[in-house]
Coordinates of C-alpha atoms in Angstrom, one line a residue:
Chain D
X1 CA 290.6 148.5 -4.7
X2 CA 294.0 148.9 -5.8
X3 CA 296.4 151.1 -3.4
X4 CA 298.5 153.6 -5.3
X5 CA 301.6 154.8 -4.0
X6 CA 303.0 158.2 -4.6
X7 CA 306.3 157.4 -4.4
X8 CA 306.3 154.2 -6.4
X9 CA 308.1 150.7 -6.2
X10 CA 311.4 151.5 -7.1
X11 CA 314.8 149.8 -5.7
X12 CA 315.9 153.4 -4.9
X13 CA 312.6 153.8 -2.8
X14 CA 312.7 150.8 -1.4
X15 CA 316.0 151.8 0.0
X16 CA 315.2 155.3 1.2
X17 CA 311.9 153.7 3.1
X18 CA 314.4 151.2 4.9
X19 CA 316.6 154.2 5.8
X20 CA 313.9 156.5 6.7
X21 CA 312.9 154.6 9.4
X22 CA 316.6 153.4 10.6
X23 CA 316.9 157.0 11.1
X24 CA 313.6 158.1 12.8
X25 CA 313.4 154.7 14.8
X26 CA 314.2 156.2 18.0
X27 CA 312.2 159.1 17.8
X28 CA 309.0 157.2 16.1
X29 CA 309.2 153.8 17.9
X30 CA 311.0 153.7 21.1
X31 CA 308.0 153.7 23.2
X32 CA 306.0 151.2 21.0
X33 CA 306.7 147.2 22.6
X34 CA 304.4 144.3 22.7
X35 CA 304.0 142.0 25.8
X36 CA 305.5 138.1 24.7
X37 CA 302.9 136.3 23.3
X38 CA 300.2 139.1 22.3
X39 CA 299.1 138.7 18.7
X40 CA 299.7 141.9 16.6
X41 CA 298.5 142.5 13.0
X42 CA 300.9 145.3 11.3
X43 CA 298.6 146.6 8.7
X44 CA 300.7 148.1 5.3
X45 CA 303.8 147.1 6.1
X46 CA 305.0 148.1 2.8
X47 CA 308.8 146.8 2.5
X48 CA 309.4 145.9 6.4
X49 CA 311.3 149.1 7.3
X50 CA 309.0 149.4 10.4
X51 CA 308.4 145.7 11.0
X52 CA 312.1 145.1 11.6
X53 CA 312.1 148.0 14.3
X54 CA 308.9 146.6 15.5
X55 CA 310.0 143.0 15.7
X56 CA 313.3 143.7 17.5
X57 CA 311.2 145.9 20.1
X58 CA 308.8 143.2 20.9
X59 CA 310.7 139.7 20.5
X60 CA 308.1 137.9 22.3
X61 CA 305.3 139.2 20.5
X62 CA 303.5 137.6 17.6
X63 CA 303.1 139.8 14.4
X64 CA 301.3 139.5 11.4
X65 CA 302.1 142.2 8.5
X66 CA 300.3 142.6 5.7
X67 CA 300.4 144.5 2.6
X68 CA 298.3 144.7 -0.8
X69 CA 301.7 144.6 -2.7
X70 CA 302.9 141.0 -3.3
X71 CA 306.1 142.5 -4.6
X72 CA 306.7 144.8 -1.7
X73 CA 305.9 141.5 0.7
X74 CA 308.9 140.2 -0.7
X75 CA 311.2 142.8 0.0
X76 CA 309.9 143.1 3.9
X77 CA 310.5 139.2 4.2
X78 CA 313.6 139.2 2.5
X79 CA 314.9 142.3 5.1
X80 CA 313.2 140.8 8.1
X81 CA 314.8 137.3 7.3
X82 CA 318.2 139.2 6.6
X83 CA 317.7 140.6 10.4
X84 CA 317.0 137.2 12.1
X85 CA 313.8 137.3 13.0
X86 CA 311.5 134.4 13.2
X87 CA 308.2 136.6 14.6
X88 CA 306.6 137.8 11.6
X89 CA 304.4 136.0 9.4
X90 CA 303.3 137.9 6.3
X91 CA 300.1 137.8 4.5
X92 CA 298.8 139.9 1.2
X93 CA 295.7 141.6 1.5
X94 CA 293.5 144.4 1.3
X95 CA 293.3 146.3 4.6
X96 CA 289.5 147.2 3.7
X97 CA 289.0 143.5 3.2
X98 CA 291.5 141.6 5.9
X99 CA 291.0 137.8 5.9
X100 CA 290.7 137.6 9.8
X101 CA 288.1 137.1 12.1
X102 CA 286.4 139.3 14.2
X103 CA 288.4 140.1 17.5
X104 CA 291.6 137.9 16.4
X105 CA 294.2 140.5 17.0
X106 CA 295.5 142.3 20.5
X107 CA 297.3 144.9 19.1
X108 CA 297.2 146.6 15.6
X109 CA 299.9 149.2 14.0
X110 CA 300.1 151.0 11.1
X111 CA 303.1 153.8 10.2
X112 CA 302.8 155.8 6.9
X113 CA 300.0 153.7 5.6
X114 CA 296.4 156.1 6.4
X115 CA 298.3 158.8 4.6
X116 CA 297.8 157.1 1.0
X117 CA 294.5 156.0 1.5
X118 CA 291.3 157.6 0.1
X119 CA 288.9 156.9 3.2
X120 CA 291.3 156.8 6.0
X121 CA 288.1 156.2 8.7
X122 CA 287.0 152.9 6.7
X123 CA 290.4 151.8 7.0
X124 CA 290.2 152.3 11.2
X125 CA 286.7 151.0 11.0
X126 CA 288.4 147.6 8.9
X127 CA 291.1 147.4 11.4
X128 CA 288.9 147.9 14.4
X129 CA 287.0 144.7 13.5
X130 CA 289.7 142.4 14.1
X131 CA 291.3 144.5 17.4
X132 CA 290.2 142.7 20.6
X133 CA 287.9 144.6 22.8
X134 CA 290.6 146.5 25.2
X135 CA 293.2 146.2 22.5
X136 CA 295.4 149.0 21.3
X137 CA 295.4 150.8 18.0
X138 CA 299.1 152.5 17.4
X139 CA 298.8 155.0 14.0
X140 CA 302.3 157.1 13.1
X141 CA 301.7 159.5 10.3
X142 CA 303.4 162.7 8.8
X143 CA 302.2 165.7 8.1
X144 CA 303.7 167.5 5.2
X145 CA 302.3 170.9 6.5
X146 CA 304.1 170.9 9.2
X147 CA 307.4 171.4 7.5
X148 CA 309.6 174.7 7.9
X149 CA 312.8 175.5 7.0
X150 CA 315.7 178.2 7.4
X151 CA 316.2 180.4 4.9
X152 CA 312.9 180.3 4.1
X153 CA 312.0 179.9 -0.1
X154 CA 308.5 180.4 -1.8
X155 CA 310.2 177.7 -4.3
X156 CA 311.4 175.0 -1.9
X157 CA 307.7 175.3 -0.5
X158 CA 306.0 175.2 -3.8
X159 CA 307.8 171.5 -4.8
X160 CA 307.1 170.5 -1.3
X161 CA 303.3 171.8 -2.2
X162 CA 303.7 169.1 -5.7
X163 CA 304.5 166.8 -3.3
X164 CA 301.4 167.3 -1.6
X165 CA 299.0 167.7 -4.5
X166 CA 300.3 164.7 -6.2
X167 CA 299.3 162.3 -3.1
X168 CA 296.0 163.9 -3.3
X169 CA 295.5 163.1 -7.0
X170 CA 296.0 159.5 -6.1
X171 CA 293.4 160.5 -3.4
X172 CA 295.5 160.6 -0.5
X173 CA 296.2 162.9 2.2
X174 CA 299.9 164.1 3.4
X175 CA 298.3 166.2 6.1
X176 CA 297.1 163.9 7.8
X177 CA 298.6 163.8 11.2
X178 CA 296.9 166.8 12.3
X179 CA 293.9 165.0 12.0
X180 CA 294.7 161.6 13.5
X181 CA 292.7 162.6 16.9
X182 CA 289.7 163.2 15.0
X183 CA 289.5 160.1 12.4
X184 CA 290.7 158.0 15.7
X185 CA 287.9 158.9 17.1
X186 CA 285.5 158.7 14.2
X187 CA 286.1 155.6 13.7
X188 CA 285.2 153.9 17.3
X189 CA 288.2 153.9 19.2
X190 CA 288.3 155.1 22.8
X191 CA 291.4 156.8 25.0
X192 CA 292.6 158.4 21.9
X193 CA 295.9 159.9 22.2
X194 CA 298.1 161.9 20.1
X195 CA 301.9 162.5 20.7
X196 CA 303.4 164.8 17.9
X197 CA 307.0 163.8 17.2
X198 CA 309.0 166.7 15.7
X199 CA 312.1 166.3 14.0
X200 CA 314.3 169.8 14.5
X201 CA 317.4 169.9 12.6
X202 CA 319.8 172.6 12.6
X203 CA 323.8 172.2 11.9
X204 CA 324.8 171.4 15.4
X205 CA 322.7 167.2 15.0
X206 CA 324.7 166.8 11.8
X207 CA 323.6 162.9 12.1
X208 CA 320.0 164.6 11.3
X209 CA 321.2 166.7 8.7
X210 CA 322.6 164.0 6.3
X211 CA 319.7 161.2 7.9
X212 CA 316.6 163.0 7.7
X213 CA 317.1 166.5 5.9
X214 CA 318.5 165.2 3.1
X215 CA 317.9 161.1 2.9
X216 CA 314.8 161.1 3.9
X217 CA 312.3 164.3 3.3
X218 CA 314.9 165.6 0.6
X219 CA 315.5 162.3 -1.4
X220 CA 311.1 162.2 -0.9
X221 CA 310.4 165.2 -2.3
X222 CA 313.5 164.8 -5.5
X223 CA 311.6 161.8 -6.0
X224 CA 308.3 163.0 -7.4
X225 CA 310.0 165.5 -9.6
X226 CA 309.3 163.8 -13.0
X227 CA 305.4 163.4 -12.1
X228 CA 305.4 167.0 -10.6
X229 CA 306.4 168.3 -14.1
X230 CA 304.3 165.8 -16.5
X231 CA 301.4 166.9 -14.1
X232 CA 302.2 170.8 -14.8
X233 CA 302.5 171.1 -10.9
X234 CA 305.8 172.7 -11.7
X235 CA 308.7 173.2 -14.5
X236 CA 312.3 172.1 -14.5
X237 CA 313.4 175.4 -13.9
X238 CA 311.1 176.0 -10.6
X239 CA 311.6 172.1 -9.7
X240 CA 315.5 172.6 -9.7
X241 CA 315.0 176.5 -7.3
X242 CA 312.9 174.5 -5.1
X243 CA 315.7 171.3 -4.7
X244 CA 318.7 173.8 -4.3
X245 CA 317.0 176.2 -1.7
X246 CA 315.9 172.9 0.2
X247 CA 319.5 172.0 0.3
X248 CA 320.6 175.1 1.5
X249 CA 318.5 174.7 4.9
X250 CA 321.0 171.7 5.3
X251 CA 324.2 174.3 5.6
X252 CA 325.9 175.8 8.5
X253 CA 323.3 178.4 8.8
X254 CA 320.3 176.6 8.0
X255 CA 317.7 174.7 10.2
X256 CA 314.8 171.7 8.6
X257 CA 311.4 171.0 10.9
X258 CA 309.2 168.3 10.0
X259 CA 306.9 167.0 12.8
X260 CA 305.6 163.4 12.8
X261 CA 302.3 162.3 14.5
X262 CA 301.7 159.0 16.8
X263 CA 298.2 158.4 17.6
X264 CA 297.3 155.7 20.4
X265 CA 293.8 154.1 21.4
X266 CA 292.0 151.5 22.6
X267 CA 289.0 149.9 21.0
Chain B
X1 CA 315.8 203.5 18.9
X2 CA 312.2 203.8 19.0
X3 CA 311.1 200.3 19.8
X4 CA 307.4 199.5 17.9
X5 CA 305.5 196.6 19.4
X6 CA 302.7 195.2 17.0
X7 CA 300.5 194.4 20.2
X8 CA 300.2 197.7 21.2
X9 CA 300.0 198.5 24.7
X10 CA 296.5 198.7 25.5
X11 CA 295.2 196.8 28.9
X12 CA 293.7 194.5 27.2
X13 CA 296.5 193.3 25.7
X14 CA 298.5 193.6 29.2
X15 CA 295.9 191.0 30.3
X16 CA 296.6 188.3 27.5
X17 CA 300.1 188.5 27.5
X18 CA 299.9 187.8 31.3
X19 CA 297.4 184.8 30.6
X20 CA 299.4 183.8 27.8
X21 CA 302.7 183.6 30.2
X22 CA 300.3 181.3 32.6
X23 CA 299.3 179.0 30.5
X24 CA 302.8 178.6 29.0
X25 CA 304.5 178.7 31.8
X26 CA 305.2 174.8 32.5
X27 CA 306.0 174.3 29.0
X28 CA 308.4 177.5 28.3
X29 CA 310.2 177.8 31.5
X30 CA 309.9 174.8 33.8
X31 CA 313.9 174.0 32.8
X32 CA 314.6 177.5 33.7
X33 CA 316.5 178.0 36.9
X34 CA 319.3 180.4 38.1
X35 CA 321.6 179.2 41.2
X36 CA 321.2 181.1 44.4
X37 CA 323.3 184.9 44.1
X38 CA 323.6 185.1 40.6
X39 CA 322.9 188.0 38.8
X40 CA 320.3 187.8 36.1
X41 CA 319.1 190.1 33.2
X42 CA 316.3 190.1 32.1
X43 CA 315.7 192.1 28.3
X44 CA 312.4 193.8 27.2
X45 CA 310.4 192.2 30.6
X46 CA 307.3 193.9 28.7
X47 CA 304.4 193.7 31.6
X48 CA 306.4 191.9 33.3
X49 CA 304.4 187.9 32.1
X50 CA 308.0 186.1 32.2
X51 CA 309.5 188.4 35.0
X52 CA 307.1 186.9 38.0
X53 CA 307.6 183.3 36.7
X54 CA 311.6 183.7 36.1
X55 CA 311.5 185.2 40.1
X56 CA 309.6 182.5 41.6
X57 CA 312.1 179.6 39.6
X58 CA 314.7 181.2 40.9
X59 CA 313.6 183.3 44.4
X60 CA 318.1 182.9 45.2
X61 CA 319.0 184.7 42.3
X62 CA 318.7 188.5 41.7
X63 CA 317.1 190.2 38.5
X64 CA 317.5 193.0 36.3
X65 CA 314.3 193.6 34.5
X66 CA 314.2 196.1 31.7
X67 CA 312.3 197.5 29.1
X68 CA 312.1 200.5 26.8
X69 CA 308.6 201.2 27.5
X70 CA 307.7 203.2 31.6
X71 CA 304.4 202.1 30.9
X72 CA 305.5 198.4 30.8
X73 CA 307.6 198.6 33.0
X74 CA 305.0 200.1 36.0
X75 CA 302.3 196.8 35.1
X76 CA 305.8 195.4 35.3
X77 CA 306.2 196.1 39.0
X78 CA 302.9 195.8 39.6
X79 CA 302.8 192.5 38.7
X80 CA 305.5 191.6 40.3
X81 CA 304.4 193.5 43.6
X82 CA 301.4 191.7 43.6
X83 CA 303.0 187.8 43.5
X84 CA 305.4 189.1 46.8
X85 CA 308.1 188.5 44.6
X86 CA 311.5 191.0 46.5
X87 CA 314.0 189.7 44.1
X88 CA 313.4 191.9 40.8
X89 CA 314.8 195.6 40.1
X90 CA 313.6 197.1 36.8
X91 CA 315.1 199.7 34.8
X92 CA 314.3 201.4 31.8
X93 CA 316.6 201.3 29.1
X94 CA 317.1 200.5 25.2
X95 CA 318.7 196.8 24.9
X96 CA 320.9 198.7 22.3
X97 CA 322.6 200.9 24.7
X98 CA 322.6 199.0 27.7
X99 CA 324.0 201.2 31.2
X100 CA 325.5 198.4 32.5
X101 CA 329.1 197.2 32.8
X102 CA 330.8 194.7 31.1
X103 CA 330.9 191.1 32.3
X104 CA 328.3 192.2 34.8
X105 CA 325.7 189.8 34.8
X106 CA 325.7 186.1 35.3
X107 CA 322.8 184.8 32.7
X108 CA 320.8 186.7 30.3
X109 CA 317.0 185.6 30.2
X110 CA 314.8 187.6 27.0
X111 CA 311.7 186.3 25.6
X112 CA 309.5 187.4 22.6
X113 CA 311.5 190.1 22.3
X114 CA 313.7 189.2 19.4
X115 CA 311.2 189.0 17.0
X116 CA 310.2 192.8 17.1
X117 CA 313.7 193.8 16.1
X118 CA 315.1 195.1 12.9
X119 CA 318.4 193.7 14.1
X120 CA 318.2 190.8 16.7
X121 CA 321.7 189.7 16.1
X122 CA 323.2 192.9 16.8
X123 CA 320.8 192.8 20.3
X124 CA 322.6 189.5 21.4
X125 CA 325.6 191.2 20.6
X126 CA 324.5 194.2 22.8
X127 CA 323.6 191.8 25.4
X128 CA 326.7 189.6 25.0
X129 CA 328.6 192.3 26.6
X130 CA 327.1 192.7 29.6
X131 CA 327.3 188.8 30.0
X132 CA 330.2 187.4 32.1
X133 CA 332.5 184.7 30.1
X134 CA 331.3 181.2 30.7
X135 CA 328.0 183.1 31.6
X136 CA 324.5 181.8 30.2
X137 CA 322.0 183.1 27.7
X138 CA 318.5 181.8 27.0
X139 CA 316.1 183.0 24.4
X140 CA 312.7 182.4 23.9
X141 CA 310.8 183.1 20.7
X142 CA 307.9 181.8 19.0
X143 CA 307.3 180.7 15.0
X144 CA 303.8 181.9 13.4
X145 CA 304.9 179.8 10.2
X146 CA 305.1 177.3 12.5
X147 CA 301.3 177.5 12.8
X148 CA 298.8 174.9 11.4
X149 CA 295.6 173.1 12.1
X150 CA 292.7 171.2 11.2
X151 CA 290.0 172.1 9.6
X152 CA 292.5 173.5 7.1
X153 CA 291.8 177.1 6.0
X154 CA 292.8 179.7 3.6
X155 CA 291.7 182.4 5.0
X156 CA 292.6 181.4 8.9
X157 CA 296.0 180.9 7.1
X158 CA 295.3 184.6 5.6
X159 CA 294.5 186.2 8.5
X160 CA 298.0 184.8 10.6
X161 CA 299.6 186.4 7.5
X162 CA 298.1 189.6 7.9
X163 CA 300.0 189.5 11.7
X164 CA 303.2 188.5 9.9
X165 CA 303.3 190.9 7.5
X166 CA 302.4 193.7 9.8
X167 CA 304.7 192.9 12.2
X168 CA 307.5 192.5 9.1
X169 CA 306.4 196.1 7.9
X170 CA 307.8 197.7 11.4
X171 CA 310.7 195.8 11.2
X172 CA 310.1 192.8 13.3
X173 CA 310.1 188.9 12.4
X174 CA 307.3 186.7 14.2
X175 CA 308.9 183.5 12.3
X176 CA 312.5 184.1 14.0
X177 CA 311.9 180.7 16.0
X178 CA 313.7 178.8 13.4
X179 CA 316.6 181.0 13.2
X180 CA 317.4 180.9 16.7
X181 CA 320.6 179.2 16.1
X182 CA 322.3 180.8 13.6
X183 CA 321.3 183.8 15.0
X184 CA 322.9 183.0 18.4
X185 CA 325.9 181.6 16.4
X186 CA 326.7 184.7 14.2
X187 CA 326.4 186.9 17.4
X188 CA 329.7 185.0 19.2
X189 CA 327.5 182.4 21.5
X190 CA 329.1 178.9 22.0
X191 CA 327.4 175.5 22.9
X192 CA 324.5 176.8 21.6
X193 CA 321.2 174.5 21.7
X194 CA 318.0 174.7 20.2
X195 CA 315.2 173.2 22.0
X196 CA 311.6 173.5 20.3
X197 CA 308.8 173.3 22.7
X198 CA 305.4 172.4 21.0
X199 CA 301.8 172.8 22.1
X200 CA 299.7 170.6 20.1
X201 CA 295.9 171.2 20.9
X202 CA 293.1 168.8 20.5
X203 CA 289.4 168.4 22.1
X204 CA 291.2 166.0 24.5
X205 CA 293.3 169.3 26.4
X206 CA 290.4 171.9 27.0
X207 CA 292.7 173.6 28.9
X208 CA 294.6 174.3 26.3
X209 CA 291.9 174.6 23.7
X210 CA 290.7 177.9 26.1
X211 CA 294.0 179.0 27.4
X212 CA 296.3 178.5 24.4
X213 CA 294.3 178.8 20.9
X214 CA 291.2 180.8 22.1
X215 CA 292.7 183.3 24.7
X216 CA 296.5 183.1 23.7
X217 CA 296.9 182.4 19.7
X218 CA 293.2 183.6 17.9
X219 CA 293.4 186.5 20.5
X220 CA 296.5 188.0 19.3
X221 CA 296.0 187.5 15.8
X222 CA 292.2 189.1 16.3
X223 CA 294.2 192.1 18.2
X224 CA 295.5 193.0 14.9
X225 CA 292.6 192.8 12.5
X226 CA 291.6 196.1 12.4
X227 CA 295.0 197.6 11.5
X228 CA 295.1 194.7 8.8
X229 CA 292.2 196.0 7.4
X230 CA 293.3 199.8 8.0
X231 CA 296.5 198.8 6.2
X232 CA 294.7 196.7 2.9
X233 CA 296.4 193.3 3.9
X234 CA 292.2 192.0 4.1
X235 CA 289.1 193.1 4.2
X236 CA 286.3 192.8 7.0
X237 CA 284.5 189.9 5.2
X238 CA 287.8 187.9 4.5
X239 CA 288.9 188.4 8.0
X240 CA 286.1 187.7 9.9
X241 CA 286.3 184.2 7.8
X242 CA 289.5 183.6 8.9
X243 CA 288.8 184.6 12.5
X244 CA 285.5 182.2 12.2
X245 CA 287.6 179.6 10.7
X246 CA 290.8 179.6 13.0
X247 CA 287.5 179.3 16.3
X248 CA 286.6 176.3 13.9
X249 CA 290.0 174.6 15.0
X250 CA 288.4 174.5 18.9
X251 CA 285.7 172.5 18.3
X252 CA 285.4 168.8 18.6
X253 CA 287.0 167.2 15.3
X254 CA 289.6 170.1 15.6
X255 CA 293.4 170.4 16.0
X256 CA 295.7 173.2 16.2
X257 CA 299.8 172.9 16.6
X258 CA 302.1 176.1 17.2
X259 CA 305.6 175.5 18.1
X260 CA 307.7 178.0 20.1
X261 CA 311.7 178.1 20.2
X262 CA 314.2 177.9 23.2
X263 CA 317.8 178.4 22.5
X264 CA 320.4 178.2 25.0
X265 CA 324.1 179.3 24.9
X266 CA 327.4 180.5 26.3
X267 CA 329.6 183.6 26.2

């Protein structure tokens, strides 16, 4: 089954995935470390913007990453490489069809992956076949839905809302963490837990401001404006309200809320 | 100024906002603490739900407790009476035309008070006066846009929009929670800080499930359905869907995330 991938394969993207997480690294990862020699498969690691963070967390651990894009492989290898680390091996496959055996793995991860995928329970199910009994499951996701902003605009929502409608075309799901206890548990794991991770900007974390606000869910949502008008989601002149009043929640006055979702379990 | 309060003031509704205060308690106000002899007001104490909590933080400090309403304000005292609590005077007044002297008060306590004002800037301004320099002020408010949930629903969405609008028709705003602070900011405060304080509800936290979405959240907004029907905003079928449909987000497989706002700040 070939993945597709909202927000494509460009360099640009490529870029803003590596910042995203520089930026949210703290706040998505700090409580996420590996004991030395545990064997841990990162499933989707897309261009290696979370497998740097996760190998510098956990030098002792073991991890394999894996992705179904040979050309994103490169780019995670390349950046992990560029970062010195010799703990990650990287292997392209299909998360619904991994190449392991049963039980092989201690620890599995997965950060921004269950959101483009069209059965997001298979894909647990797949992962929980090679997690050792007593292993962990760790599952970050965002959650488009959860985003409100200062001044409020119909027309920022509404390309936020293309945004959303355009990862469900390609039959995935941008609200999914609100629903990352329940498909956890669907799927077989035990001791689910979920620990929302919100991200509250207002003019005083200027750091956030430029970082997240505008690099990250900003540059994300500018991104899909082509597709969002050749779909007739939206029109230039609606597309280009909606950017502007998104950029005003980034001024003195303004305040940005997104909220992140990190589910834990144990098979 | 007549103050209108989209609850109403029936006993029933005493009773949730008391259960409500509970059941928030630990999450709203365990930070909150006032040093021994200080002199604290507290604006629009309503029934009095924050009041007992605020007195037993703090049993050193003294508080001024007022409200518009003499109703209120007697379920108030009663509550307070009740808990033992010695350290509380109440006084009914308008926030806009406080009796009190300048500079006469140590720290300034409100919450979910802003959000039924046509003017909540110019009530911090009100309230700034009676604050002493280098003196503290900390508001609470919640955000119903901040509101969302699995199973996803139209019409539960419809039916928290019927609370909104009423509640924006007598010149309140129920999604003031982000605005917390610029609004502190444009009404003179310094250092002021922003702390969101989430409650994200799963099958896992039946406590929560009963005492924060059943009896806190779908109670208020069912308090209001049949004025939203009174006032054409819905119909009976369409709101009894939503109402069904919001219960929905208790069960098993559900979620439901609501986000409430604490600012801090300094005269």
């Amino acid at each position: 089954m070939e993945k597709k991938y909202v927000h494509g394969y460009t360099p640009r993207e490529s870029a803003r995935l590596v910042d995203q997480a520089t930026t949210l690294a703290e706040i998505l990862h700090h409580d996420t470390a590996y004991p030395a020699g545990s064997r841990v498969l990162e499933a989707g690691c897309g261009v290696g913007a979370q497998t740097a963070i996760l190998a510098g967390n956990s030098p002792g651990a073991r991890f394999v990453s894996v992705d179904l894009s040979g050309e994103s492989l490169r780019a995670a290898r390349e950046n992990v490489d560029a970062q010195g680390f010799a703990n990650v091996a990287f292997h392209r496959c299909d998360i619904f069809r991994l190449p392991f055996a049963d039980e092989s793995f201690d620890h599995v991860f997965l950060c921004f992956v269950l959101e483009h995928l069209p059965d997001p329970a298979e894909a647990l199910s797949s992962l929980r076949r090679v997690l050792k009994t007593g292993g962990s499951i760790t599952v970050i996701e965002g959650d488009h839905g959860s985003t409100y902003f200062h001044p409020d605009s119909a027309y920022a929502r509404r390309a936020i809302q293309c945004l959303v409608d355009l990862q469900a075309a390609e039959g995935g799901n941008s609200l999914i963490g609100r629903r990352l206890y329940p498909i956890l548990r669907e799927s077989g794991f035990r001791d689910v837990s979920v620990s929302p991770r919100m991200v509250y900007v207002d003019s005083g974390k200027p750091g956030l401001v430029e970082g997240f606000t505008k690099n990250t869910f900003i540059a994300m949502v500018e991104g899909v404006g082509d597709r969002a008008v050749r779909a007739g989601l939206t029109d230039e002149t609606d597309w280009g309200r909606g950017i502007r009043d998104l950029n005003r929640t980034t001024g003195e006055d303004g305040t940005f809320i997104y909220t992140f979702f990190k589910g834990t379990a144990r098979k």
